[in-house]
CSV table of C-alpha atoms and ligand atoms in Angstrom, one decimal:
chain,number,residue,atom,x,y,z
M,1,MET,CA,41.3,1.9,-0.8
M,2,ALA,CA,40.3,-1.3,1.0
M,3,THR,CA,36.9,-1.3,2.6
M,4,ASN,CA,36.3,-2.6,6.1
M,5,PRO,CA,33.9,-5.6,5.8
M,6,GLU,CA,32.9,-5.1,9.5
M,7,LYS,CA,31.8,-1.5,9.0
M,8,PRO,CA,28.1,-1.0,8.0
M,9,ASP,CA,27.8,0.5,4.5
M,10,PHE,CA,25.8,3.6,5.6
M,11,LYS,CA,25.8,5.1,2.1
M,12,LYS,CA,24.1,2.0,0.6
M,13,GLN,CA,21.6,1.9,3.5
M,14,PHE,CA,20.7,5.5,3.1
M,15,ARG,CA,20.3,5.2,-0.7
M,16,THR,CA,17.8,2.5,-0.1
M,17,MET,CA,16.0,4.7,2.5
M,18,VAL,CA,15.9,7.6,0.0
M,19,GLN,CA,14.4,5.4,-2.6
M,20,SER,CA,11.7,4.3,-0.2
M,21,SER,CA,10.8,7.9,0.6
M,22,GLN,CA,10.8,8.8,-3.1
M,23,SER,CA,8.5,5.8,-3.8
M,24,LEU,CA,6.0,7.1,-1.2
M,25,THR,CA,6.1,10.6,-2.7
M,26,VAL,CA,5.2,9.2,-6.1
M,27,ALA,CA,2.4,7.2,-4.5
M,28,TYR,CA,1.1,10.4,-2.7
M,29,ILE,CA,0.7,12.2,-6.0
M,30,GLY,CA,-1.3,9.3,-7.4
M,31,VAL,CA,-3.5,9.1,-4.4
M,32,VAL,CA,-4.4,12.8,-3.9
M,33,ASN,CA,-4.9,13.4,-7.6
M,34,ASP,CA,-7.1,10.3,-8.1
M,35,LEU,CA,-4.7,8.8,-10.6
M,36,PHE,CA,-4.7,5.3,-9.1
M,37,ALA,CA,-8.5,5.5,-8.8
M,38,ALA,CA,-8.8,6.6,-12.4
M,39,LEU,CA,-6.7,3.7,-13.6
M,40,LYS,CA,-8.8,1.3,-11.5
M,41,ARG,CA,-12.0,2.5,-13.2
M,42,LEU,CA,-10.4,2.4,-16.7
M,43,GLY,CA,-8.6,-1.0,-16.3
M,44,THR,CA,-6.0,-0.1,-18.9
M,45,ALA,CA,-5.3,3.3,-20.3
M,46,ASP,CA,-2.8,5.6,-22.0
M,47,VAL,CA,-1.6,8.9,-20.5
M,48,ALA,CA,-4.3,10.9,-22.3
M,49,ALA,CA,-7.1,8.7,-21.0
M,50,ILE,CA,-5.7,8.7,-17.4
M,51,ALA,CA,-5.4,12.5,-17.5
M,52,THR,CA,-8.9,13.0,-18.8
M,53,ALA,CA,-10.4,10.6,-16.3
M,54,ALA,CA,-8.6,12.2,-13.3
M,55,HIS,CA,-9.1,15.8,-14.7
M,56,MET,CA,-5.3,16.4,-14.6
M,57,ASP,CA,-2.8,17.9,-17.0
M,58,ALA,CA,-1.5,15.3,-19.5
M,59,GLY,CA,2.0,16.6,-19.5
M,60,TYR,CA,2.3,16.1,-15.7
M,61,VAL,CA,0.5,12.7,-15.9
M,62,ARG,CA,3.0,11.5,-18.6
M,63,ARG,CA,6.0,12.2,-16.2
M,64,TRP,CA,4.1,10.8,-13.2
M,65,SER,CA,3.2,7.6,-15.1
M,66,ASP,CA,6.9,7.0,-15.9
M,67,ALA,CA,7.8,7.5,-12.2
M,68,ALA,CA,4.9,5.3,-11.0
M,69,PHE,CA,6.1,2.6,-13.5
M,70,ALA,CA,9.7,3.0,-12.3
M,71,PHE,CA,8.7,2.5,-8.7
M,72,GLY,CA,6.4,-0.5,-9.5
M,73,TYR,CA,2.9,1.1,-9.0
M,74,LEU,CA,2.0,0.8,-12.7
M,75,ASP,CA,2.7,-2.0,-15.2
M,76,ALA,CA,3.0,-1.0,-18.9
M,77,GLU,CA,2.6,-2.6,-22.4
M,78,GLY,CA,3.8,-0.1,-24.9
M,79,GLU,CA,1.9,3.2,-24.1
M,80,VAL,CA,-0.8,1.4,-22.2
M,81,PHE,CA,-0.7,1.4,-18.3
M,82,ARG,CA,-2.5,-0.7,-15.7
M,83,LEU,CA,-2.3,-0.8,-11.9
M,84,SER,CA,0.2,-3.3,-10.5
M,85,GLU,CA,-0.7,-5.2,-7.3
M,86,MET,CA,1.3,-2.5,-5.4
M,87,GLY,CA,-0.5,0.3,-7.1
M,88,ALA,CA,-3.9,-1.3,-6.3
M,89,ALA,CA,-2.8,-1.6,-2.6
M,90,MET,CA,-2.5,2.3,-2.6
M,91,LEU,CA,-6.1,2.8,-3.5
M,92,PRO,CA,-7.8,4.5,-0.6
M,93,ASP,CA,-10.7,2.0,-0.7
M,94,ALA,CA,-8.4,-1.1,-0.8
M,95,ALA,CA,-8.6,-3.5,2.1
M,96,ASP,CA,-6.0,-2.5,4.6
M,97,THR,CA,-4.9,0.3,2.2
M,98,LEU,CA,-1.2,1.5,2.1
M,99,MET,CA,-2.4,5.0,1.3
M,100,PRO,CA,-1.9,6.3,4.9
M,101,LEU,CA,1.8,5.6,4.6
M,102,SER,CA,2.2,7.9,1.6
M,103,MET,CA,0.3,10.7,3.5
M,104,THR,CA,2.5,10.2,6.6
M,105,MET,CA,5.6,10.5,4.5
M,106,VAL,CA,4.6,13.7,2.8
M,107,SER,CA,3.2,15.4,5.9
M,108,SER,CA,6.5,14.5,7.7
M,109,VAL,CA,8.4,16.3,5.0
M,110,HIS,CA,6.1,19.3,5.2
M,111,MET,CA,6.5,19.5,9.0
M,112,ALA,CA,10.2,19.0,8.8
M,113,VAL,CA,10.5,22.0,6.5
M,114,ARG,CA,8.3,24.0,8.9
M,115,SER,CA,10.1,23.1,12.1
M,116,ALA,CA,13.5,23.6,10.6
M,117,SER,CA,12.5,27.3,10.0
M,118,LEU,CA,10.4,27.8,13.1
M,119,MET,CA,13.1,26.5,15.4
M,120,ARG,CA,15.1,29.7,14.7
M,121,SER,CA,12.4,31.9,16.2
M,122,GLY,CA,10.6,29.6,18.5
M,123,GLU,CA,7.3,30.5,16.9
M,124,ARG,CA,4.5,27.9,17.2
M,125,PRO,CA,1.9,28.7,14.6
M,126,GLY,CA,-0.7,26.2,15.8
M,127,GLU,CA,-3.2,23.9,14.0
M,128,THR,CA,-3.2,26.0,10.8
M,129,VAL,CA,0.1,24.4,9.7
M,130,MET,CA,-2.0,21.3,8.8
M,131,ALA,CA,-3.9,23.3,6.2
M,132,GLU,CA,-0.9,24.8,4.5
M,133,VAL,CA,-0.6,22.0,1.9
M,134,GLU,CA,-3.8,22.1,-0.2
M,135,THR,CA,-3.5,18.5,-1.3
M,136,LEU,CA,-2.9,17.2,2.3
M,137,LEU,CA,-5.7,18.5,4.5
M,138,PRO,CA,-8.6,16.9,2.5
M,139,TRP,CA,-6.8,13.5,3.0
M,140,PHE,CA,-6.1,13.7,6.7
M,141,GLY,CA,-9.4,12.1,7.7
M,142,THR,CA,-9.0,9.3,5.2
M,143,MET,CA,-5.5,8.7,6.4
M,144,LEU,CA,-6.5,8.5,10.0
M,145,GLU,CA,-9.4,6.2,9.2
M,146,GLY,CA,-7.1,4.0,7.1
M,147,THR,CA,-4.7,3.8,9.9
M,148,PHE,CA,-6.9,3.4,12.9
M,149,ALA,CA,-10.5,2.2,12.1
M,150,ARG,CA,-9.6,-1.4,11.6
M,151,PHE,CA,-7.4,-1.4,14.8
M,152,PHE,CA,-10.4,0.1,16.7
M,153,GLU,CA,-12.8,-2.6,15.4
M,154,GLU,CA,-10.4,-5.5,16.0
M,155,LYS,CA,-8.7,-4.6,19.2
M,156,ILE,CA,-10.1,-1.6,21.1
M,157,ARG,CA,-13.8,-2.0,20.7
M,158,PRO,CA,-13.8,-5.7,21.9
M,159,GLY,CA,-11.1,-4.9,24.5
M,160,VAL,CA,-12.6,-2.0,26.4
M,161,PRO,CA,-15.9,-2.7,28.3
M,162,ILE,CA,-17.4,0.8,27.7
M,163,PHE,CA,-17.9,0.1,24.0
M,164,ALA,CA,-20.0,-3.1,24.7
M,165,GLU,CA,-22.1,-1.0,27.2
M,166,ILE,CA,-22.7,1.8,24.7
M,167,ASN,CA,-23.5,-0.8,22.0
M,168,GLU,CA,-26.1,-2.2,24.4
M,169,ARG,CA,-27.8,0.9,25.6
M,170,GLY,CA,-27.2,3.5,22.8
M,171,GLY,CA,-27.6,7.1,23.8
M,172,LEU,CA,-25.7,10.2,22.9
M,173,VAL,CA,-22.0,9.9,22.0
M,174,VAL,CA,-20.0,13.1,21.4
M,175,ASP,CA,-16.6,13.0,19.5
M,176,LEU,CA,-14.5,16.1,20.1
M,177,GLY,CA,-11.8,16.6,17.3
M,178,CYS,CA,-13.8,14.1,15.2
M,179,GLY,CA,-11.8,14.4,11.9
M,180,ASN,CA,-13.8,12.7,9.2
M,181,GLY,CA,-16.2,11.1,11.7
M,182,TRP,CA,-15.1,7.5,11.1
M,183,TYR,CA,-15.4,6.7,14.9
M,184,LEU,CA,-19.0,7.8,15.2
M,185,ARG,CA,-19.8,6.0,12.0
M,186,ALA,CA,-18.2,2.8,13.4
M,187,LEU,CA,-20.3,3.0,16.6
M,188,ALA,CA,-23.5,3.9,14.9
M,189,ARG,CA,-23.3,1.1,12.3
M,190,ARG,CA,-23.4,-1.4,15.2
M,191,CYS,CA,-26.0,0.3,17.4
M,192,GLY,CA,-29.3,1.5,15.9
M,193,SER,CA,-30.3,3.6,19.0
M,194,LEU,CA,-27.0,5.5,19.1
M,195,ARG,CA,-27.0,9.2,18.2
M,196,GLY,CA,-23.7,11.0,17.6
M,197,LEU,CA,-22.4,14.6,17.6
M,198,GLY,CA,-19.0,15.2,16.2
M,199,LEU,CA,-17.1,18.5,16.5
M,200,ASP,CA,-14.0,19.6,14.7
M,201,GLY,CA,-12.0,22.8,14.2
M,202,PHE,CA,-11.6,22.3,10.4
M,203,GLU,CA,-14.6,23.0,8.2
M,204,GLU,CA,-13.2,20.6,5.6
M,205,ASN,CA,-13.3,17.7,8.2
M,206,VAL,CA,-16.9,18.5,9.2
M,207,ALA,CA,-18.1,18.6,5.5
M,208,GLN,CA,-16.4,15.3,4.9
M,209,ALA,CA,-17.9,13.7,8.0
M,210,MET,CA,-21.4,14.9,7.1
M,211,ARG,CA,-21.0,13.6,3.5
M,212,LEU,CA,-19.7,10.2,4.6
M,213,ALA,CA,-22.4,9.7,7.3
M,214,GLN,CA,-25.1,10.6,4.6
M,215,GLU,CA,-23.5,8.1,2.2
M,216,GLU,CA,-23.8,5.3,4.8
M,217,GLY,CA,-27.4,6.2,5.6
M,218,LEU,CA,-26.4,7.4,9.1
M,219,GLY,CA,-27.1,11.1,8.4
M,220,ASP,CA,-30.3,11.2,10.5
M,221,ARG,CA,-28.4,10.0,13.6
M,222,LEU,CA,-25.0,11.6,13.2
M,223,HIS,CA,-24.4,15.3,13.2
M,224,PHE,CA,-21.2,17.2,12.8
M,225,ILE,CA,-20.4,20.8,13.6
M,226,GLN,CA,-17.4,23.1,13.4
M,227,GLY,CA,-16.1,24.6,16.6
M,228,ASP,CA,-13.5,24.8,19.3
M,229,ALA,CA,-13.5,21.7,21.5
M,230,ARG,CA,-12.3,23.8,24.4
M,231,GLU,CA,-15.7,25.6,24.4
M,232,PHE,CA,-18.1,22.8,23.4
M,233,LYS,CA,-21.6,23.0,24.9
M,234,LEU,CA,-24.3,20.3,24.8
M,235,ASP,CA,-28.1,20.7,24.9
M,236,GLN,CA,-28.3,17.4,26.8
M,237,PRO,CA,-25.9,15.3,28.8
M,238,ALA,CA,-23.8,12.7,26.9
M,239,ASP,CA,-23.5,8.9,27.6
M,240,LEU,CA,-20.0,9.0,26.2
M,241,ILE,CA,-17.6,11.8,25.2
M,242,ALA,CA,-14.7,10.5,23.1
M,243,MET,CA,-11.5,12.2,22.1
M,244,ASN,CA,-9.3,10.2,19.7
M,245,ARG,CA,-5.8,11.7,19.4
M,246,ALA,CA,-7.4,15.1,20.2
M,247,LEU,CA,-6.9,15.6,24.0
M,248,HIS,CA,-3.2,16.6,23.4
M,249,HIS,CA,-4.5,19.4,21.1
M,250,VAL,CA,-6.3,21.1,24.1
M,251,TRP,CA,-3.9,20.2,26.9
M,252,GLU,CA,-1.3,23.1,26.9
M,253,GLY,CA,-2.2,26.1,28.9
M,254,GLY,CA,-4.0,24.2,31.6
M,255,VAL,CA,-6.4,21.3,31.1
M,256,ALA,CA,-8.3,21.3,34.4
M,257,PRO,CA,-11.2,23.6,33.3
M,258,PHE,CA,-11.7,21.6,30.1
M,259,ILE,CA,-11.8,18.3,32.1
M,260,ARG,CA,-14.5,19.9,34.4
M,261,ARG,CA,-16.4,20.8,31.3
M,262,LEU,CA,-16.3,17.2,30.1
M,263,ARG,CA,-17.3,15.9,33.5
M,264,ASP,CA,-20.3,18.3,33.8
M,265,SER,CA,-21.5,17.3,30.3
M,266,LEU,CA,-21.9,13.6,31.2
M,267,ARG,CA,-24.9,11.8,32.4
M,268,PRO,CA,-24.5,10.1,35.8
M,269,ARG,CA,-22.3,7.0,35.1
M,270,GLY,CA,-21.5,8.5,31.8
M,271,ALA,CA,-17.8,8.3,30.7
M,272,VAL,CA,-15.1,10.0,28.8
M,273,ALA,CA,-13.0,7.8,26.5
M,274,ILE,CA,-9.6,9.2,25.6
M,275,TRP,CA,-7.4,7.5,23.0
M,276,GLU,CA,-3.8,8.8,22.8
M,277,PRO,CA,-0.4,7.3,22.0
M,278,ASP,CA,1.3,6.8,25.4
M,279,TRP,CA,4.4,9.0,25.5
M,280,PRO,CA,7.1,6.9,27.3
M,281,SER,CA,8.6,8.2,30.5
M,282,ASP,CA,11.9,6.4,29.6
M,283,ARG,CA,13.6,7.9,26.6
M,284,SER,CA,15.4,4.6,25.7
M,285,ILE,CA,12.0,3.1,24.7
M,286,LEU,CA,11.8,5.7,21.8
M,287,ARG,CA,14.4,3.6,20.0
M,288,LYS,CA,11.9,0.8,19.4
M,289,PRO,CA,10.8,0.9,15.8
M,290,ALA,CA,7.1,1.3,16.7
M,291,LEU,CA,7.9,4.4,18.7
M,292,ARG,CA,10.4,6.3,16.5
M,293,GLY,CA,7.6,7.8,14.5
M,294,LEU,CA,6.1,9.0,17.8
M,295,ALA,CA,9.2,10.9,18.7
M,296,LEU,CA,9.1,12.7,15.3
M,297,GLN,CA,5.4,13.3,15.8
M,298,ASN,CA,6.1,15.1,19.1
M,299,LEU,CA,8.4,17.5,17.2
M,300,ASN,CA,5.6,18.1,14.7
M,301,GLU,CA,3.1,18.6,17.6
M,302,HIS,CA,5.3,21.2,19.1
M,303,VAL,CA,4.9,23.3,15.9
M,304,GLN,CA,1.1,23.0,16.4
M,305,GLY,CA,1.3,24.2,20.0
M,306,ASN,CA,0.9,20.6,21.5
M,307,HIS,CA,2.9,17.8,23.0
M,308,LEU,CA,2.2,14.1,23.5
M,309,LEU,CA,1.0,12.9,26.8
M,310,ARG,CA,1.7,10.0,29.2
M,311,ALA,CA,-1.4,7.8,29.8
M,312,ASP,CA,-0.9,8.0,33.6
M,313,GLN,CA,-0.6,11.8,33.4
M,314,ILE,CA,-4.0,11.8,31.6
M,315,ALA,CA,-5.5,9.5,34.2
M,316,GLU,CA,-4.2,11.7,37.1
M,317,ALA,CA,-5.7,14.8,35.5
M,318,PHE,CA,-9.1,13.2,35.3
M,319,ALA,CA,-8.9,11.7,38.8
M,320,ALA,CA,-8.0,15.2,40.1
M,321,GLU,CA,-11.5,16.4,38.8
M,322,GLY,CA,-13.4,13.6,40.6
M,323,LEU,CA,-13.7,11.1,37.7
M,324,ALA,CA,-12.7,7.4,38.0
M,325,PRO,CA,-10.1,6.6,35.2
M,326,GLU,CA,-9.0,3.2,34.0
M,327,ILE,CA,-6.2,2.7,31.5
M,328,SER,CA,-6.1,0.0,28.8
M,329,ARG,CA,-3.0,-0.4,26.7
M,330,PHE,CA,-2.7,-1.9,23.2
M,331,ALA,CA,-0.1,-2.4,20.5
M,332,ASP,CA,2.7,-3.2,22.9
M,333,GLY,CA,1.8,-0.3,25.1
M,334,VAL,CA,2.0,2.3,22.4
M,335,GLU,CA,-1.7,3.0,22.2
M,336,ALA,CA,-3.6,3.9,25.4
M,337,ILE,CA,-7.4,4.2,26.1
M,338,ILE,CA,-8.3,6.0,29.3
M,339,VAL,CA,-11.9,5.6,30.2
M,340,ALA,CA,-12.9,8.1,33.0
M,341,ARG,CA,-16.3,7.6,34.5
M,342,ARG,CA,-18.4,10.1,36.3
M,343,VAL,CA,-19.0,8.6,39.7
B,1,SAM,C1,-5.0,13.8,15.1
B,1,SAM,S1,-6.6,14.4,14.6
B,1,SAM,C2,-7.7,13.1,15.1
B,1,SAM,C3,-9.0,13.1,14.3
B,1,SAM,C4,-9.9,12.0,14.7
B,1,SAM,N1,-10.3,12.0,16.1
B,1,SAM,C5,-9.4,10.6,14.3
B,1,SAM,O1,-9.1,9.8,15.3
B,1,SAM,O2,-9.3,10.3,13.1
B,1,SAM,C6,-7.0,15.6,15.7
B,1,SAM,C7,-8.2,16.4,15.3
B,1,SAM,O3,-8.6,17.3,16.3
B,1,SAM,C8,-9.0,18.5,15.7
B,1,SAM,N2,-8.8,19.6,16.6
B,1,SAM,C9,-7.6,20.0,17.2
B,1,SAM,N3,-7.8,21.0,18.0
B,1,SAM,C10,-9.1,21.2,18.1
B,1,SAM,C11,-9.9,22.1,18.8
B,1,SAM,N4,-9.4,23.0,19.6
B,1,SAM,N5,-11.3,22.1,18.6
B,1,SAM,C12,-11.8,21.2,17.7
B,1,SAM,N6,-11.1,20.3,17.0
B,1,SAM,C13,-9.7,20.3,17.2
B,1,SAM,C14,-8.2,18.6,14.4
B,1,SAM,O4,-8.8,19.4,13.4
B,1,SAM,C15,-8.1,17.1,14.0
B,1,SAM,O5,-9.2,16.7,13.2
């Protein structure tokens, strides 16, 4: 049968897409089981040596090594493997690491499986879904740090005046929904008189945040506790309360009492800094490549009992409680920082 040269070859396109996804799943296994890291330490190694160094089963490592070779993460000479340039780029400590992309891929698959079932009943199990995959949760903080820490340093910190002010005067910064604590570490590294308190719902995140702060010599100034952000209480008023991709986790069910709690926990002239992706009011914008992932994220958020927010909707909610909000937008308007000051 003659093929129409004008018609896009969907099958070919989709085969390529499937291979890209498969490649990221192979990378995921190498990241979460320290296989890339073990090979970096060893330089070159056979399957038995990789398995011993990573404390993994040699039978599984043999099959994984072939797959990692096939997708270009490992090079091989006979039975001896080494990291390729692409494999080295997946190392969590590589400059501008590709590791977050493998995490995003596998968590998307997990959430797709969950929402496909849950859609039938309408059940929304909440934040616990994130903890269902034992190899994923411990990597969430590293994934978010790998995705956003550099962007914060290069664009947001220099572009939003509150960060220069905090850098100058120090004081108490509180991070609600702090993940692995990367944001407080980034601020504390620059300002010796800054103290930080991070709070997160997952014990795993809090333990990681404490360990990483200790490792950087910041453990005496940064503290992390487990708890529900909706009920946070401070012993003293804060100079800055930050929520990075966390406000949408406490929004549903009425956010006004929570915003009043934030306001009443600030020093005079203190501020709240909210960082959220800006959910567009015009659906056609979701077709932009930079926003497609956001549309899928909003389905995943639904499973967790959340939904993404518009920056102007956030600003209005803070203004309604007597704070003075200002919106700064980054990354073609996808990322929004809303700084709301106590007046
Ligand atoms: C998308 S993550 C962002 C983490 C971190 N702020 C960052 O930017 O890397 C959202 C975080 O909020 C936490 N979280 C969600 N709901 C919470 C709640 N009610 N109380 C405390 N933490 C919560 C989650 O455990 C998760 O670490």
